[in-house]
PDB file of C-alpha atoms in Angstrom:
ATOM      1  CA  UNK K   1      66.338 196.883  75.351  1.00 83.00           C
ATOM      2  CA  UNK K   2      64.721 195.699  78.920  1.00 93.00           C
ATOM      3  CA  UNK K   3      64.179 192.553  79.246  1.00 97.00           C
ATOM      4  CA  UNK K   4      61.746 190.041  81.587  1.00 98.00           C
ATOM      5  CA  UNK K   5      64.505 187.832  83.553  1.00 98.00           C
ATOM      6  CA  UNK K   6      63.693 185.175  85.805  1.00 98.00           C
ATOM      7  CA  UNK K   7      66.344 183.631  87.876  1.00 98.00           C
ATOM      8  CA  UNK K   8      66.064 180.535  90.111  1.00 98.00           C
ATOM      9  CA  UNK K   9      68.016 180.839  93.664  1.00 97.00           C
ATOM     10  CA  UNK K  10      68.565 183.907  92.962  1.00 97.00           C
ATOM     11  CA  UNK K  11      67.735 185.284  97.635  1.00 96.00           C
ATOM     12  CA  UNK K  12      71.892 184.309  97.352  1.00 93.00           C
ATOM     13  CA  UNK K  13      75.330 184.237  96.049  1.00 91.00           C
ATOM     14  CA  UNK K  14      75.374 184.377  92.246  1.00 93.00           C
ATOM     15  CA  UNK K  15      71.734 184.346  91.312  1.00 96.00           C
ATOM     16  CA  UNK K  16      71.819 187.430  94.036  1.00 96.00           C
ATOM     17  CA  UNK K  17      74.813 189.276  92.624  1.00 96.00           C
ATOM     18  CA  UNK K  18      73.103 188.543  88.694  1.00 97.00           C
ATOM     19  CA  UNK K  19      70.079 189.646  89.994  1.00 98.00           C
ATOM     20  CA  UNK K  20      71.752 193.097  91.245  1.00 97.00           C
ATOM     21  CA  UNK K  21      74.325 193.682  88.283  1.00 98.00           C
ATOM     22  CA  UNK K  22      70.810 192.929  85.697  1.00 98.00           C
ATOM     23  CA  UNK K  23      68.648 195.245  87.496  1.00 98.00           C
ATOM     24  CA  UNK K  24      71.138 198.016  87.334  1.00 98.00           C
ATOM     25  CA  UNK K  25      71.207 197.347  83.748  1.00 98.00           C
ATOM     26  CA  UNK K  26      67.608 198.220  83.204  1.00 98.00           C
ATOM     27  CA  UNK K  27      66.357 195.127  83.064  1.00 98.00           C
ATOM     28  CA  UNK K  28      62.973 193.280  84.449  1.00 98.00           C
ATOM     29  CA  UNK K  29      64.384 190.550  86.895  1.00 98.00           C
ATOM     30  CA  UNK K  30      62.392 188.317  88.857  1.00 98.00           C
ATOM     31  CA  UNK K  31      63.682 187.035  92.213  1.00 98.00           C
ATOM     32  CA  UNK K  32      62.935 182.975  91.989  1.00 98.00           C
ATOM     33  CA  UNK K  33      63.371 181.620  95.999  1.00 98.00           C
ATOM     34  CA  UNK K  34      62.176 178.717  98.158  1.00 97.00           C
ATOM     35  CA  UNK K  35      62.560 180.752 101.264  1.00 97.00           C
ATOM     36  CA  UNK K  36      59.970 183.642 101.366  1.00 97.00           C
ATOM     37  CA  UNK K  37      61.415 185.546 103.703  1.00 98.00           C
ATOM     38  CA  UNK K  38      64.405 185.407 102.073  1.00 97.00           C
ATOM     39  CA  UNK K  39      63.268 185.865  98.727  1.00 98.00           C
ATOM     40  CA  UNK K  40      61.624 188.835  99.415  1.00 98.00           C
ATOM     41  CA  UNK K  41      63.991 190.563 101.529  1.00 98.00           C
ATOM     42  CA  UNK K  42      67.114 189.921  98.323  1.00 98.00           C
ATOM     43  CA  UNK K  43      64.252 191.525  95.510  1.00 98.00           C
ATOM     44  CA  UNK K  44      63.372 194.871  97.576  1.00 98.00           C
ATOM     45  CA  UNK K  45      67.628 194.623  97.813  1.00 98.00           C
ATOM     46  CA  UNK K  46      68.450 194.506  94.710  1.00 98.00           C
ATOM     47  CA  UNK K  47      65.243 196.129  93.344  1.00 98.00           C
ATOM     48  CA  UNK K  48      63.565 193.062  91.395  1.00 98.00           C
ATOM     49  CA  UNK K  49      60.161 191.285  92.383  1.00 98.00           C
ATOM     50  CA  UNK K  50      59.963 187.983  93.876  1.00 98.00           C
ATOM     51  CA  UNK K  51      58.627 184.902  92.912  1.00 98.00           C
ATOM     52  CA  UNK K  52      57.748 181.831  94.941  1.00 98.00           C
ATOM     53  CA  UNK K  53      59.455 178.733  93.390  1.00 98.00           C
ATOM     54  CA  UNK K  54      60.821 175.374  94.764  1.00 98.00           C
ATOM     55  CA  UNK K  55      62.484 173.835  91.844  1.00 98.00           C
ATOM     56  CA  UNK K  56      61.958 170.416  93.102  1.00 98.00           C
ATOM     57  CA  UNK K  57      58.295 170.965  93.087  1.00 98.00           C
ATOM     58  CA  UNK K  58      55.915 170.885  90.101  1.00 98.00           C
ATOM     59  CA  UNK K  59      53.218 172.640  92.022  1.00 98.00           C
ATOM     60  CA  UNK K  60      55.660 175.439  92.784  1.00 98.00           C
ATOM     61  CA  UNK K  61      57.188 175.510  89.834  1.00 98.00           C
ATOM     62  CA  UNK K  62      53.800 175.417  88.016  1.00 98.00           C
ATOM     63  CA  UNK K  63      52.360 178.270  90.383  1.00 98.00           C
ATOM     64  CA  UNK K  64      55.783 180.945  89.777  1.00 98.00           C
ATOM     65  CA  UNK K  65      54.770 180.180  85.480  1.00 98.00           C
ATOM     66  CA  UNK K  66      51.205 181.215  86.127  1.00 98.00           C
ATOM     67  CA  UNK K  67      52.475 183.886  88.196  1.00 98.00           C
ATOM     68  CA  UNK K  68      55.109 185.471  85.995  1.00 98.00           C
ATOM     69  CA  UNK K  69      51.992 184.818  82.746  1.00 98.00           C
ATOM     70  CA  UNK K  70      49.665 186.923  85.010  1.00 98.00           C
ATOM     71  CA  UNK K  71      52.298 189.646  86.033  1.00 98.00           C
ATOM     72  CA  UNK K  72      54.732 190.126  83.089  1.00 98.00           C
ATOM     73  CA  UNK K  73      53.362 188.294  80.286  1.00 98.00           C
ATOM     74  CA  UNK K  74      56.468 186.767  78.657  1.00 98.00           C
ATOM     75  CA  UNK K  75      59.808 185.814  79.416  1.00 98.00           C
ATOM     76  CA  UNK K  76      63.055 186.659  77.452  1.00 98.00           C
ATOM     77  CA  UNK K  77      65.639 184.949  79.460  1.00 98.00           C
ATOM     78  CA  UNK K  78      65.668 182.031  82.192  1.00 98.00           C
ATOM     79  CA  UNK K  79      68.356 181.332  84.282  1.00 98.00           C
ATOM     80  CA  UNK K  80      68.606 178.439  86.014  1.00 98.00           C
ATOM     81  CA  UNK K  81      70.931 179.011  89.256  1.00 97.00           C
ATOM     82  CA  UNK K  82      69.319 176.978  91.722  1.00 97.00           C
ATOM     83  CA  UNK K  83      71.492 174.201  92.804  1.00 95.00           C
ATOM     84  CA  UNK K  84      72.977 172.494  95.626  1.00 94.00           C
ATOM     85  CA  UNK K  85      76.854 170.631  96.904  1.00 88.00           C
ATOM     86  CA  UNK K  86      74.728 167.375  98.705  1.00 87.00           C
ATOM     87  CA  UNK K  87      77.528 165.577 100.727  1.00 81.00           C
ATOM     88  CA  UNK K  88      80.858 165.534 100.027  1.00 73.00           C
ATOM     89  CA  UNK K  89      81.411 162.164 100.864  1.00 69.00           C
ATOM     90  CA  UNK K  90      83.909 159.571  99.098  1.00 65.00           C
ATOM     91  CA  UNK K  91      82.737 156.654  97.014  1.00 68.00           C
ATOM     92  CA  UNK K  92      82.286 154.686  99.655  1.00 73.00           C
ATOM     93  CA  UNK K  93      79.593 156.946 102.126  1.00 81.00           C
ATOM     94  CA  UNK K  94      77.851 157.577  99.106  1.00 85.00           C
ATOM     95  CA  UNK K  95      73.732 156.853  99.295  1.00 90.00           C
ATOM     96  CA  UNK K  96      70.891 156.161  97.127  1.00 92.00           C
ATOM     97  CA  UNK K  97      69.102 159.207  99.171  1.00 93.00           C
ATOM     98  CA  UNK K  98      71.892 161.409  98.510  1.00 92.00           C
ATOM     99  CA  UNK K  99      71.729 160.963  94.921  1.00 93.00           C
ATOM    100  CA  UNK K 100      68.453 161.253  94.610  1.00 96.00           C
ATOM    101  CA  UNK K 101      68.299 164.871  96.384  1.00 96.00           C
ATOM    102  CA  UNK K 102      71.327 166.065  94.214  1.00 96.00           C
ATOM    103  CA  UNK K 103      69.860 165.144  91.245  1.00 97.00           C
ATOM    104  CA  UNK K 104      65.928 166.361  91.735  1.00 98.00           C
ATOM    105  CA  UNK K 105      67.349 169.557  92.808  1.00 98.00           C
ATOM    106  CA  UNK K 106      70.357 170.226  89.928  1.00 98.00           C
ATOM    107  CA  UNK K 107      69.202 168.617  87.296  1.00 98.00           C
ATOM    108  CA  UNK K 108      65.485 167.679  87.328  1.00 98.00           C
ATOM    109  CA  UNK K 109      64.829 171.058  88.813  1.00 98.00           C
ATOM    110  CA  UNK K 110      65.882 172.412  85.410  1.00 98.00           C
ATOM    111  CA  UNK K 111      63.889 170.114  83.432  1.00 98.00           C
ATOM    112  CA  UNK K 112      60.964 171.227  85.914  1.00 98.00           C
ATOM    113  CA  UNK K 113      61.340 175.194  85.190  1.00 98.00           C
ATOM    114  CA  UNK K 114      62.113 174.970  81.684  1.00 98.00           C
ATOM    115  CA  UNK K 115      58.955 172.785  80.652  1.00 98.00           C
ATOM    116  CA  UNK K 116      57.103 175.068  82.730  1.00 98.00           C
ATOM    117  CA  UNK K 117      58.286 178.611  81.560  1.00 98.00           C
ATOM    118  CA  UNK K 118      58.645 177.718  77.869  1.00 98.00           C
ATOM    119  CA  UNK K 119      55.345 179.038  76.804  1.00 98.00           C
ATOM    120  CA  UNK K 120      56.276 182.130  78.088  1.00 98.00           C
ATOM    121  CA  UNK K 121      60.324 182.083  76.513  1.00 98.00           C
ATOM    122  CA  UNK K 122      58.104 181.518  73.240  1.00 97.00           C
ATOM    123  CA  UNK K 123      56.081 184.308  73.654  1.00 96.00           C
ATOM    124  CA  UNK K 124      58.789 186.685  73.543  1.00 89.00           C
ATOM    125  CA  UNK K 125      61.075 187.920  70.459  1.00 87.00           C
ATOM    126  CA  UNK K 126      64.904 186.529  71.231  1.00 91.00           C
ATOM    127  CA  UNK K 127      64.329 183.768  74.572  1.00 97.00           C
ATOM    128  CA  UNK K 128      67.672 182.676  76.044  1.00 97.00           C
ATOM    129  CA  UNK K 129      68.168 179.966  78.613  1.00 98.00           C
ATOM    130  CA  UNK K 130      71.004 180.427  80.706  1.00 98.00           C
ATOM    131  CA  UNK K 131      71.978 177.189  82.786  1.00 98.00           C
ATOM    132  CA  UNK K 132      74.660 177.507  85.802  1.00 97.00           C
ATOM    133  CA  UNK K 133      76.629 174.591  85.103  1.00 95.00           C
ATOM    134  CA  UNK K 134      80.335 174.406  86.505  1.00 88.00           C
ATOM    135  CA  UNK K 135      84.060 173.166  85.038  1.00 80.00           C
ATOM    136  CA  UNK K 136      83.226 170.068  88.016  1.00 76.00           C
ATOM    137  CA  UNK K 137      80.890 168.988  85.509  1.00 78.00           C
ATOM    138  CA  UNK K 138      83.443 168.581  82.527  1.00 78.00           C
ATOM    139  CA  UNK K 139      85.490 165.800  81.855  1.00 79.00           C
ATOM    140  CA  UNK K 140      88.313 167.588  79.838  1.00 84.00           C
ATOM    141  CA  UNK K 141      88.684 170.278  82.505  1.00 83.00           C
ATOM    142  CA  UNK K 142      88.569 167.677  85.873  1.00 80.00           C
ATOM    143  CA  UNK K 143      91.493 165.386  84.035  1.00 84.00           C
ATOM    144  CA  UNK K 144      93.662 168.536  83.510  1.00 81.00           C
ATOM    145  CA  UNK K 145      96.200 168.708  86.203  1.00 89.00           C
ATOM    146  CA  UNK K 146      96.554 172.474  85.469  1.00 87.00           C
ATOM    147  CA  UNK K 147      93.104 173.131  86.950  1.00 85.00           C
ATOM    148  CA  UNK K 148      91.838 173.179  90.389  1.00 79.00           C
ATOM    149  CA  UNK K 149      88.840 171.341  89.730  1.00 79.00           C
ATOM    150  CA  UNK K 150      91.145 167.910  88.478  1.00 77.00           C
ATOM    151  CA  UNK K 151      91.686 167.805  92.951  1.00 79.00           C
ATOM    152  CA  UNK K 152      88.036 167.920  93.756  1.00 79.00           C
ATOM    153  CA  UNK K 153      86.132 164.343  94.402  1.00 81.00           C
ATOM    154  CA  UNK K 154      82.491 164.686  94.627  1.00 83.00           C
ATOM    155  CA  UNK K 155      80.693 162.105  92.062  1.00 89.00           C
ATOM    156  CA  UNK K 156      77.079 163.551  92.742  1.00 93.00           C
ATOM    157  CA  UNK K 157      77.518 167.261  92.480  1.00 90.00           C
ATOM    158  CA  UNK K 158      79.998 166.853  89.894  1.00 91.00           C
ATOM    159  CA  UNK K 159      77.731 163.924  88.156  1.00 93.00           C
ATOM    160  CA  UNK K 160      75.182 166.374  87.870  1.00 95.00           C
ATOM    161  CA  UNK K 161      76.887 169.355  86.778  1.00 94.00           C
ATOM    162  CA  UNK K 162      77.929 166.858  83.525  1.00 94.00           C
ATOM    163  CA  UNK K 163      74.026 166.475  83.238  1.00 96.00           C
ATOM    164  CA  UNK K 164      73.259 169.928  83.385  1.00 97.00           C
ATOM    165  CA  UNK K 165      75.621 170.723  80.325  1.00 95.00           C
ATOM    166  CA  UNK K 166      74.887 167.607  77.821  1.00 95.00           C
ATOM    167  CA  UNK K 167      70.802 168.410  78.798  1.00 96.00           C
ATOM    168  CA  UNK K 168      71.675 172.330  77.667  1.00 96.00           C
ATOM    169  CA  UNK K 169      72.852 171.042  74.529  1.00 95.00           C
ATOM    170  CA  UNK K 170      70.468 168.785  73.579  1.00 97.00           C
ATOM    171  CA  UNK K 171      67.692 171.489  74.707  1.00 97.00           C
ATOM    172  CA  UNK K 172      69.787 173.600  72.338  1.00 96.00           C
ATOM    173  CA  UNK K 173      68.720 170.885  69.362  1.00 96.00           C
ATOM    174  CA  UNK K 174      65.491 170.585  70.417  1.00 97.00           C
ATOM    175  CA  UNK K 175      64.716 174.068  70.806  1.00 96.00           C
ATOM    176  CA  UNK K 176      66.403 176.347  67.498  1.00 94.00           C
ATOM    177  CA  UNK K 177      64.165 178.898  68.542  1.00 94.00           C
ATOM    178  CA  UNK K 178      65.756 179.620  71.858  1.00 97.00           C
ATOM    179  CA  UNK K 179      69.278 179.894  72.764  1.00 97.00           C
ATOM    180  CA  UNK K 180      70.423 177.341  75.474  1.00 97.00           C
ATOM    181  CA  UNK K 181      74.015 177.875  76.536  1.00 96.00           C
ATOM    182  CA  UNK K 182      75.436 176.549  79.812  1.00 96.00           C
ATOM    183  CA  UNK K 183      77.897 178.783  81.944  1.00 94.00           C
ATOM    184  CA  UNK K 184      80.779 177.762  84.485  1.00 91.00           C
ATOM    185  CA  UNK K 185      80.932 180.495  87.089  1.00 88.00           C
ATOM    186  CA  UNK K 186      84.767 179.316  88.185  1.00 74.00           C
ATOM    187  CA  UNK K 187      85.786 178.777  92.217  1.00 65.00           C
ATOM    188  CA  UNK K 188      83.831 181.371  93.121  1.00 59.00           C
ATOM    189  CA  UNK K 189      83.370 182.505  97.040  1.00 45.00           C
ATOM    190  CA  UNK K 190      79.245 181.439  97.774  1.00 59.00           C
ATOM    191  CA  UNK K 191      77.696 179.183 100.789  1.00 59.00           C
ATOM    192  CA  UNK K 192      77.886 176.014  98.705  1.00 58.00           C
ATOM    193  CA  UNK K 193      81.846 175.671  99.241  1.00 51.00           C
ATOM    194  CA  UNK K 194      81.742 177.516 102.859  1.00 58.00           C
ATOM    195  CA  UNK K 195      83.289 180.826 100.868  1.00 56.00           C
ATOM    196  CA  UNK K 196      86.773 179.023 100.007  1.00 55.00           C
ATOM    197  CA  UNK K 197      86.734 180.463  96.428  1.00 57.00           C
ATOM    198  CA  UNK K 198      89.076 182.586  94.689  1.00 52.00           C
ATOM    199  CA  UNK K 199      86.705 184.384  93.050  1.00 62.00           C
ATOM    200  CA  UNK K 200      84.137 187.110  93.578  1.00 81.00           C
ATOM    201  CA  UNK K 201      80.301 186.707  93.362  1.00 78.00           C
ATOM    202  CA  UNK K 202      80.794 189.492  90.501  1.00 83.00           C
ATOM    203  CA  UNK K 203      83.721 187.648  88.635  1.00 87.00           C
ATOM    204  CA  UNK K 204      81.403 184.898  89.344  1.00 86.00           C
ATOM    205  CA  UNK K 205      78.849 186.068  87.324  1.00 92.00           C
ATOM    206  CA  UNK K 206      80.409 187.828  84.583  1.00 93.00           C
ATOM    207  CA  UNK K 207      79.628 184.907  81.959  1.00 91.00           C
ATOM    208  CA  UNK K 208      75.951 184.665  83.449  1.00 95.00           C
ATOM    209  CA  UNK K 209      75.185 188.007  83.101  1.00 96.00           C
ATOM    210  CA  UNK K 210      77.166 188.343  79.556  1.00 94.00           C
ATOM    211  CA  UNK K 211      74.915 185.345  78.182  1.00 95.00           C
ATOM    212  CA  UNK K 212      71.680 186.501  79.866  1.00 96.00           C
ATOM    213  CA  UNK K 213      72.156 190.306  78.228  1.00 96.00           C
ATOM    214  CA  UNK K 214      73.910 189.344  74.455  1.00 93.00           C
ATOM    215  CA  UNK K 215      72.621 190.651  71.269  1.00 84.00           C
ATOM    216  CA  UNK K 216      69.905 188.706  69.225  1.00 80.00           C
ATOM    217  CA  UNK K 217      71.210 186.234  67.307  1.00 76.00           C
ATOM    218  CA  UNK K 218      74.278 184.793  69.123  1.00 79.00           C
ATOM    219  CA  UNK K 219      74.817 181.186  69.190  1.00 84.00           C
ATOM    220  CA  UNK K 220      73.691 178.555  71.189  1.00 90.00           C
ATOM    221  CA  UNK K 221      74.787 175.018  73.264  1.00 88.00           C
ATOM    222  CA  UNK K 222      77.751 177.200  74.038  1.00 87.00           C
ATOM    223  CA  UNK K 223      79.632 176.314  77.686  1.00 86.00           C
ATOM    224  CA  UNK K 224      81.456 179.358  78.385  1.00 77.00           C
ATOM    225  CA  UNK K 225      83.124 181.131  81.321  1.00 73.00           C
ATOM    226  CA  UNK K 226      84.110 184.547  82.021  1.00 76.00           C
ATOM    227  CA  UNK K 227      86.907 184.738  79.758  1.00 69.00           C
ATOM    228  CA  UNK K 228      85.369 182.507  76.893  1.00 73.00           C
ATOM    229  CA  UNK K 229      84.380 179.336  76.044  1.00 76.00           C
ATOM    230  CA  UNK K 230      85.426 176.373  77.276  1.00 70.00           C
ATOM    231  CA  UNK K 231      86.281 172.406  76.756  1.00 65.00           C
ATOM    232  CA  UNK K 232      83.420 170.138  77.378  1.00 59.00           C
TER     233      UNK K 232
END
């Protein structure tokens, strides 16, 4: 069955690659971007329709809701991609400013889109809410010395990756009616680590695009990756 997607950040790296792999899949996706230009160039790429939306403004973010209401009508699944590194700077460099910026744009920029667009997740048969979290953001994963991620130091993105996954569980409480899971893309190759990763954009996205298209009926506050779930 088709389904109305909306994806924030989605004019790049994964939230352009989901937004490809889930229109070739038949479904309804909506291009969310800050940059219109940009926005609108990645939806006539990937054949989706573009949407205006700065997650760190409630105008915006109130103006894309009324836009998608007018347009589609409902919503089945949100995923919220949007997300920046901020510095990576140690303890020390670290500023007020910095963590300010990190934090309206990762994690307040979530609470933003979802307040906004729930009206229209309710109006539809099986919502989902698919957050882009990351294994930076879990504590089990950055203290094992087996994984990459226990090398990387950088409190604010990684701070707010940790927010973004607790807040997708309790929205998973709070919500029974819509399944909230959070998803850790892996080292993936994007602009936010200058392309270092391991990974494709399309390995990348495989648990984003696996939680975003599931059957009615699966569970919810799951963190998973692409090859399953994972630790908190």
């Amino acid at each position: 069955m088709s389904k109305n997607i909306f994806i924030t950040g989605a004019n790049k790296g994964l939230g352009l690659e989901a937004a490809r792999r889930l229109v070739q899949q038949g479904h309804t996706v909506l291009v969310g971007a800050r940059d219109a230009d940009r926005g609108r160039k990645a939806a006539a790429e990937v054949g989706g329709r573009f949407v205006a939306i700065d997650v760190t403004d409630e105008a915006s973010v109130a103006a894309a809701a009324a836009d998608v209401a007018a347009h589609e009508g409902h919503l089945d699944v949100l995923i919220n991609n949007a997300g920046i590194s901020g510095p990576l700077t140690q303890g020390t460099q670290l500023r007020g400013e910095d963590a300010t910026l990190v934090f309206d744009t990762n994690v307040i920029g979530i609470v933003r889109v979802t307040g906004a667009f729930l009206p229209l997740l309710q109006a539809g048969t099986d919502p989902a809410v698919v957050n882009v979290s990351s294994g930076l953001g879990s504590q089990a994963i950055t203290h094992d010395p087996s994984r990459v991620e226990s090398t990387v130091v950088a409190p604010l993105y990684n701070a707010s990756k940790a927010a973004v996954t607790m807040m997708t569980t309790q929205y998973a409480k709070a919500f029974p009616g819509i399944r909230f899971n959070a998803v850790d893309p892996g080292y993936t190759a994007t602009d936010l680590n200058g392309n270092s990763g391991p990974q494709t954009v399309t390995e990348g996205t495989d648990a984003i695009v696996t939680l975003a298209t599931e059957d009615p009926g699966a569970g919810t506050g799951r963190y998973l990756d692409r090859f399953g779930p994972l630790p908190w």
